[in-house]
mmCIF file of N, CA and C in Angstrom:
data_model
loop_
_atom_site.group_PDB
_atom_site.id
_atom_site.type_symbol
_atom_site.label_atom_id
_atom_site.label_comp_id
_atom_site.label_asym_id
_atom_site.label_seq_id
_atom_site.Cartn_x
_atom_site.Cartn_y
_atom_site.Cartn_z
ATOM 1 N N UNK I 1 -12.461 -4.208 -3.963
ATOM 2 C CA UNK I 1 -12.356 -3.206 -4.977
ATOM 3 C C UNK I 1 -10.906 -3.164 -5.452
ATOM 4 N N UNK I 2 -10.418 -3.428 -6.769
ATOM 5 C CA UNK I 2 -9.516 -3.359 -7.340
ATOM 6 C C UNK I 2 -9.088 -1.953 -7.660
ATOM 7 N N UNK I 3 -7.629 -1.558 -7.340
ATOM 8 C CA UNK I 3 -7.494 -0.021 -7.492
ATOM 9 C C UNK I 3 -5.965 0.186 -7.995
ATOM 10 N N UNK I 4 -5.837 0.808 -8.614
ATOM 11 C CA UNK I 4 -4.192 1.391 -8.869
ATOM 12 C C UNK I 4 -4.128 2.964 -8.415
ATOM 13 N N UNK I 5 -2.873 3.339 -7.462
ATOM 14 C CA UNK I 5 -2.320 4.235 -7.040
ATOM 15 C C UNK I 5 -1.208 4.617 -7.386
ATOM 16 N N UNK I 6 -1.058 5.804 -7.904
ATOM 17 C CA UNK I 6 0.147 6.184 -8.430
ATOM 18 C C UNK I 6 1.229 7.008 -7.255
ATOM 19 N N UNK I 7 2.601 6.229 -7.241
ATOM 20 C CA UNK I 7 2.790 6.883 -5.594
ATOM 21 C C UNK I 7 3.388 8.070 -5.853
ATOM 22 N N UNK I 8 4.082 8.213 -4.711
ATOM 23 C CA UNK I 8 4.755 10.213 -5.218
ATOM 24 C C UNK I 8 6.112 9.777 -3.543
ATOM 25 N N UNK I 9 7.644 9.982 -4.741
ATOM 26 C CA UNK I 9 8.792 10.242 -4.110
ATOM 27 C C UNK I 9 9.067 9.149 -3.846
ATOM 28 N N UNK I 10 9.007 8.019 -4.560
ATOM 29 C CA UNK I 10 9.332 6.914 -3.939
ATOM 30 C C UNK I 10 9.442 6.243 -5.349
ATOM 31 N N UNK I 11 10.519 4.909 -5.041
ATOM 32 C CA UNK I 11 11.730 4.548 -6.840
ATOM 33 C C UNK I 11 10.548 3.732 -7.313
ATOM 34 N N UNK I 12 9.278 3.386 -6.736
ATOM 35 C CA UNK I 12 7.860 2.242 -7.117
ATOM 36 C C UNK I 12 6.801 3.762 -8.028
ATOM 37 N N UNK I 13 6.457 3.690 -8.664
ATOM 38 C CA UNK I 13 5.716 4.028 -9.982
ATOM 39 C C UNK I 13 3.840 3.915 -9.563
ATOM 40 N N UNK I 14 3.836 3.072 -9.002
ATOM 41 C CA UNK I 14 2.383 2.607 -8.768
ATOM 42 C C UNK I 14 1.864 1.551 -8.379
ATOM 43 N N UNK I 15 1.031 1.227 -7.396
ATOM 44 C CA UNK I 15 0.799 -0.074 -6.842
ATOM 45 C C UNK I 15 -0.756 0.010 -7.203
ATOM 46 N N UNK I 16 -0.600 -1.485 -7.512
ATOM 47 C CA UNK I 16 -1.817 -1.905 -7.683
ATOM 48 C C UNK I 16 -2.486 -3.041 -6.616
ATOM 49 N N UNK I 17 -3.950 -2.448 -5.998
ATOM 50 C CA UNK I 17 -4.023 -3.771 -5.034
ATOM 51 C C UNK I 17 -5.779 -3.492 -4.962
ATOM 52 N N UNK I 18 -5.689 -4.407 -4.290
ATOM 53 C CA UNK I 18 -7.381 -5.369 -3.957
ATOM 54 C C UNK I 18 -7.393 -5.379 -2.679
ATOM 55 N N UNK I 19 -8.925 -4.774 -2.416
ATOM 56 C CA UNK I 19 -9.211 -4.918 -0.679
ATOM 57 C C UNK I 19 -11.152 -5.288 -0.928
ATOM 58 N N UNK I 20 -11.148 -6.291 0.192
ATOM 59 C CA UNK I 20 -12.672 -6.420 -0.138
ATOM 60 C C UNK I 20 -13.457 -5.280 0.453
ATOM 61 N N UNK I 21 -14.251 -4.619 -0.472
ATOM 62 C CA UNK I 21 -15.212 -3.707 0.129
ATOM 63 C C UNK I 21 -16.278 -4.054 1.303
ATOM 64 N N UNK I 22 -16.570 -5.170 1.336
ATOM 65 C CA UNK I 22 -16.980 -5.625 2.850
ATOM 66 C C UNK I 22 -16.577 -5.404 4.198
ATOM 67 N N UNK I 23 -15.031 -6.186 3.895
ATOM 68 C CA UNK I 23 -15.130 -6.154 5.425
ATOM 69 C C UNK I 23 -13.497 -5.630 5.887
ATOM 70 N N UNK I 24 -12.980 -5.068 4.324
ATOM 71 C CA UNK I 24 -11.378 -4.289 4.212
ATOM 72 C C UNK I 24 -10.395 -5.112 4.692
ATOM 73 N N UNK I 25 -10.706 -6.575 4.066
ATOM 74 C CA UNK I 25 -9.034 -7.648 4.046
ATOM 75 C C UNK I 25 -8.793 -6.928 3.084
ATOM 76 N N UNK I 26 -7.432 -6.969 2.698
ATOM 77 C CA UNK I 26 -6.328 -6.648 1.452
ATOM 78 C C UNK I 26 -6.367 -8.180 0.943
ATOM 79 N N UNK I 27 -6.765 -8.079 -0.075
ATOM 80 C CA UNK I 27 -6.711 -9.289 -0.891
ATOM 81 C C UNK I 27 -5.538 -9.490 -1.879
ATOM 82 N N UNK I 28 -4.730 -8.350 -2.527
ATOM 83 C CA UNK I 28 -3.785 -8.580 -3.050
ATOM 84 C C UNK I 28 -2.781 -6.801 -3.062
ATOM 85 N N UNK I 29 -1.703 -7.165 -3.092
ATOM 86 C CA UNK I 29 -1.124 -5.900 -3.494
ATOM 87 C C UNK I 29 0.034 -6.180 -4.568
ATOM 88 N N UNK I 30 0.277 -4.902 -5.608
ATOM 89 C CA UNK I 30 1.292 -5.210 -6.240
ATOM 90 C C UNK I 30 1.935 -3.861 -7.021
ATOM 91 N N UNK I 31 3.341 -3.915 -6.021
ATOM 92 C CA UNK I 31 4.000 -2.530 -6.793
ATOM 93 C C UNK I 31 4.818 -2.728 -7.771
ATOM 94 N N UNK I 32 4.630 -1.696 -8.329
ATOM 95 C CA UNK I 32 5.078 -1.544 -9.746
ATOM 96 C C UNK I 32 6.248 -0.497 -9.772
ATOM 97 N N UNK I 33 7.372 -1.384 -10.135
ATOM 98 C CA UNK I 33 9.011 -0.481 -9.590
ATOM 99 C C UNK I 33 9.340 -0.875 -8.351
ATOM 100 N N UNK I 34 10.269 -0.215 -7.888
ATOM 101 C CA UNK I 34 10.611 -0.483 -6.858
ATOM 102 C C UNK I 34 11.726 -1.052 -6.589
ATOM 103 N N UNK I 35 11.904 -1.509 -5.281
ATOM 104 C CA UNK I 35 13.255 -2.585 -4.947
ATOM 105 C C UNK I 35 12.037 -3.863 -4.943
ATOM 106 N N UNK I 36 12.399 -4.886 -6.039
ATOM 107 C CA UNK I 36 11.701 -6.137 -5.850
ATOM 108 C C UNK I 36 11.373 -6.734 -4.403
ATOM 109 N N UNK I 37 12.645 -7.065 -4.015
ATOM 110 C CA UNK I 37 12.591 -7.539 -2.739
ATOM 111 C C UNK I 37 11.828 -7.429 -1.342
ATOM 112 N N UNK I 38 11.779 -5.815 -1.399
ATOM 113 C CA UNK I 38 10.676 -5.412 -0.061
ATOM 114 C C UNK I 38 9.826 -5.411 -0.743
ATOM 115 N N UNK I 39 9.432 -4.706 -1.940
ATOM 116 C CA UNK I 39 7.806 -4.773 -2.297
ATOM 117 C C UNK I 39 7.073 -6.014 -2.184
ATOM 118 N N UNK I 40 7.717 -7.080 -3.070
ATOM 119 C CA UNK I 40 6.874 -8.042 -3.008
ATOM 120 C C UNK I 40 6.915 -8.817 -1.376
ATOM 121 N N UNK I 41 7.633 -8.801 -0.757
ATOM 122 C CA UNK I 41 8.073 -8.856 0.848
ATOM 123 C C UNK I 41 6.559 -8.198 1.189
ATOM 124 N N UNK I 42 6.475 -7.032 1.884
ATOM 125 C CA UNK I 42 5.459 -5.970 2.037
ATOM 126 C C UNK I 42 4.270 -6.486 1.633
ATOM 127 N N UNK I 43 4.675 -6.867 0.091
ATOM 128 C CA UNK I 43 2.798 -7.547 -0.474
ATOM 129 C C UNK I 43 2.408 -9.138 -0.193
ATOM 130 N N UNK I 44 3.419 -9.422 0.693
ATOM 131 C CA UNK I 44 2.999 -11.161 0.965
ATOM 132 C C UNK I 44 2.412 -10.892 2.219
ATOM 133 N N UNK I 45 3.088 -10.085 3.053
ATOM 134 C CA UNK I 45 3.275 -9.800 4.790
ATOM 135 C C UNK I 45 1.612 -8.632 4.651
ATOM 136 N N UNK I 46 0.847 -8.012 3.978
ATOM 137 C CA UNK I 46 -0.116 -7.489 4.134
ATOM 138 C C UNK I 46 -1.284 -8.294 3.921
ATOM 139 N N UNK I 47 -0.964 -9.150 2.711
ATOM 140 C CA UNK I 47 -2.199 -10.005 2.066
ATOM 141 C C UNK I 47 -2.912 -10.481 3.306
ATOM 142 N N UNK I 48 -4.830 -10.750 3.188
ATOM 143 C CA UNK I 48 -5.046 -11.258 4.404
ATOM 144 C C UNK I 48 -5.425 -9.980 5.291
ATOM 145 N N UNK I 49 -4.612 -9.090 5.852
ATOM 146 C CA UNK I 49 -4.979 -8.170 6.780
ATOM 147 C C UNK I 49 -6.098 -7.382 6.736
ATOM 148 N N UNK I 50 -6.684 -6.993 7.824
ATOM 149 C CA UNK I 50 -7.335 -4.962 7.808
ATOM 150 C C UNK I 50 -6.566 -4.080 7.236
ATOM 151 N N UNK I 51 -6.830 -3.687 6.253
ATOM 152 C CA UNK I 51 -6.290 -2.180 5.725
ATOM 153 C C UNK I 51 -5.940 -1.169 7.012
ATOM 154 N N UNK I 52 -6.816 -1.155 7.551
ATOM 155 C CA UNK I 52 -6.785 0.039 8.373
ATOM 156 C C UNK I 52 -5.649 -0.660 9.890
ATOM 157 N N UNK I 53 -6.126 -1.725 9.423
ATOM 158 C CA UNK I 53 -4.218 -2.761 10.699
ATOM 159 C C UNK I 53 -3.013 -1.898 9.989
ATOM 160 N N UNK I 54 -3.198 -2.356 8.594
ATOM 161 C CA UNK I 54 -1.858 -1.943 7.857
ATOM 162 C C UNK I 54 -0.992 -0.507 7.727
ATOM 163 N N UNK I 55 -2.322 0.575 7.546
ATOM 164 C CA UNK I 55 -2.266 1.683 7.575
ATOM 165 C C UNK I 55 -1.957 2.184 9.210
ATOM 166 N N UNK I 56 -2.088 1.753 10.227
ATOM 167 C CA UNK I 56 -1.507 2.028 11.112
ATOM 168 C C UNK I 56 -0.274 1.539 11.265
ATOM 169 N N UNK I 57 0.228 0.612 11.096
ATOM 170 C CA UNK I 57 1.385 0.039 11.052
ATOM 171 C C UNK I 57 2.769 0.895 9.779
ATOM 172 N N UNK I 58 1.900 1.098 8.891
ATOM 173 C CA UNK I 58 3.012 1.848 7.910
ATOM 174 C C UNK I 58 3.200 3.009 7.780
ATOM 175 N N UNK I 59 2.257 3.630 8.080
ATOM 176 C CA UNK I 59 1.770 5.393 7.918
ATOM 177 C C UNK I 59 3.029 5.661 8.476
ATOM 178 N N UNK I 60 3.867 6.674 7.794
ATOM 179 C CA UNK I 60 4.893 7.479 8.242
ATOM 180 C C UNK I 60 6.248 7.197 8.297
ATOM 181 N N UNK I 61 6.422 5.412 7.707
ATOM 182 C CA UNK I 61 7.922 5.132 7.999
ATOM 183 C C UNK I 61 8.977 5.209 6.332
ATOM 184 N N UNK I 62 9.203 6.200 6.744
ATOM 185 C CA UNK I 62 10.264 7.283 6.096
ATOM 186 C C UNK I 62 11.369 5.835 5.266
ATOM 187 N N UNK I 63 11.667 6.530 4.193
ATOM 188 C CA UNK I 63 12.900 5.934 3.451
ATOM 189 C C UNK I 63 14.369 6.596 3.213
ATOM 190 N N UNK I 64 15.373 6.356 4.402
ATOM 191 C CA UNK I 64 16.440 7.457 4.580
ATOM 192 C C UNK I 64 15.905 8.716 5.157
ATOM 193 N N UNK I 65 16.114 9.665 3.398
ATOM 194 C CA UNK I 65 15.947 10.850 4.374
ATOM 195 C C UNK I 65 14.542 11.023 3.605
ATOM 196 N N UNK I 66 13.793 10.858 2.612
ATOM 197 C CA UNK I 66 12.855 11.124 1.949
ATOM 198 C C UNK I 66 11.280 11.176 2.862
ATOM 199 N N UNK I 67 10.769 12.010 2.484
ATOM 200 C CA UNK I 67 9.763 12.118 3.733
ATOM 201 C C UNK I 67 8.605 11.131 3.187
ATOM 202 N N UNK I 68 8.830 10.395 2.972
ATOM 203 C CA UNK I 68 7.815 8.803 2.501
ATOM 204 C C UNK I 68 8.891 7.666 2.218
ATOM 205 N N UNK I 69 8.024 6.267 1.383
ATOM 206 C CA UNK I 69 8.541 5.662 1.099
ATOM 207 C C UNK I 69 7.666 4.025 0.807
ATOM 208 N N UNK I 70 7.797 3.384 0.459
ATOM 209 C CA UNK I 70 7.008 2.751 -0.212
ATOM 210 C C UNK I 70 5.642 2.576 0.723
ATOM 211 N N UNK I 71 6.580 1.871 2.310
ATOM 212 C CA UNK I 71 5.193 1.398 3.033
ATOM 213 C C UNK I 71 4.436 2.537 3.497
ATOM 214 N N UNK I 72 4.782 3.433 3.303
ATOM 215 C CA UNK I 72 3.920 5.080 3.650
ATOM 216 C C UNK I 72 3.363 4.806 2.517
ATOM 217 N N UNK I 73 3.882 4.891 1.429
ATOM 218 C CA UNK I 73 2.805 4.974 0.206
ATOM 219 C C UNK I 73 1.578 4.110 -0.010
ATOM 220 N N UNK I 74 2.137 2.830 0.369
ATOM 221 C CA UNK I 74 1.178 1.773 0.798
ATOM 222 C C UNK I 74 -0.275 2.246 1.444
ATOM 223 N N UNK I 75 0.419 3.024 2.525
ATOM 224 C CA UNK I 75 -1.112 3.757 3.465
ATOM 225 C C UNK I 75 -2.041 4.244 3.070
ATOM 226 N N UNK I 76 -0.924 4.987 2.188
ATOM 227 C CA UNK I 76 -1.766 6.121 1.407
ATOM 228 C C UNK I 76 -2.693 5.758 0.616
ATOM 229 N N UNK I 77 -2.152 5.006 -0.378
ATOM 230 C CA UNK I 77 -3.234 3.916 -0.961
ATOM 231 C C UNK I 77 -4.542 3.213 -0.548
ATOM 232 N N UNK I 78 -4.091 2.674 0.574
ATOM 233 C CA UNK I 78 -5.069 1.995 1.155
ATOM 234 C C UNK I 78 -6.111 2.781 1.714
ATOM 235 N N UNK I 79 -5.648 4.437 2.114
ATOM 236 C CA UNK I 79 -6.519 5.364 2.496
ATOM 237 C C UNK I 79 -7.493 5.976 1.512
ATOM 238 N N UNK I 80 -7.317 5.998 0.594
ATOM 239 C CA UNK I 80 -7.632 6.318 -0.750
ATOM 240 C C UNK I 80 -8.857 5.452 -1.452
ATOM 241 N N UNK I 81 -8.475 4.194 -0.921
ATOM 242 C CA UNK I 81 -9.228 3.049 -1.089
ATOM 243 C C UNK I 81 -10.666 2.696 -0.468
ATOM 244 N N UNK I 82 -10.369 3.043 1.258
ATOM 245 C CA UNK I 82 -11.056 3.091 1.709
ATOM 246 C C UNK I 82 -12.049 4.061 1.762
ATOM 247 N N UNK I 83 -11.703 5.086 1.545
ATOM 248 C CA UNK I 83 -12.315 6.786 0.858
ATOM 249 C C UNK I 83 -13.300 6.340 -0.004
ATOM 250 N N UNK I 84 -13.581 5.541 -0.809
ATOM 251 C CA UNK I 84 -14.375 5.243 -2.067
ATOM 252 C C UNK I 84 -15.454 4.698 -1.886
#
């Protein structure tokens, strides 16, 4: 299922990504804004996985002092996703 998420507190705008509704690989991710470097980093290093691998792995890791940050947002997304 192809989905766009719009994030909240974080310099990325919205990610757009693909997870198969079968069996929840992440088939693609792609944020929109951001620091180039980790995002697309983040979206090579997820491709392939369980969502719900990923979402444990990112859920909660803070950017400085901001109480999120991209790969939190990531989760969030993917939680959102899976919700559907």
């Amino acid at each position: 299922m192809k989905t766009i998420y719009e994030t909240k507190g974080t310099c990325s705008k919205a990610i757009e990504l693909d997870v198969d509704d079968a069996t929840g690989i992440i088939n693609s991710v792609q944020f929109i804004g951001g620091c180039a470097g980790n995002t697309t980093g983040i979206s090579q290093l997820v491709r392939g996985m369980k969502a719900e691998d990923v979402i444990s792995k990112l859920e909660g890791v803070r950017c400085g002092v901001k109480p999120t940050s991209c790969p939190d947002q990531l989760a969030h997304a993917l939680r959102q996703a899976l919700a559907k």
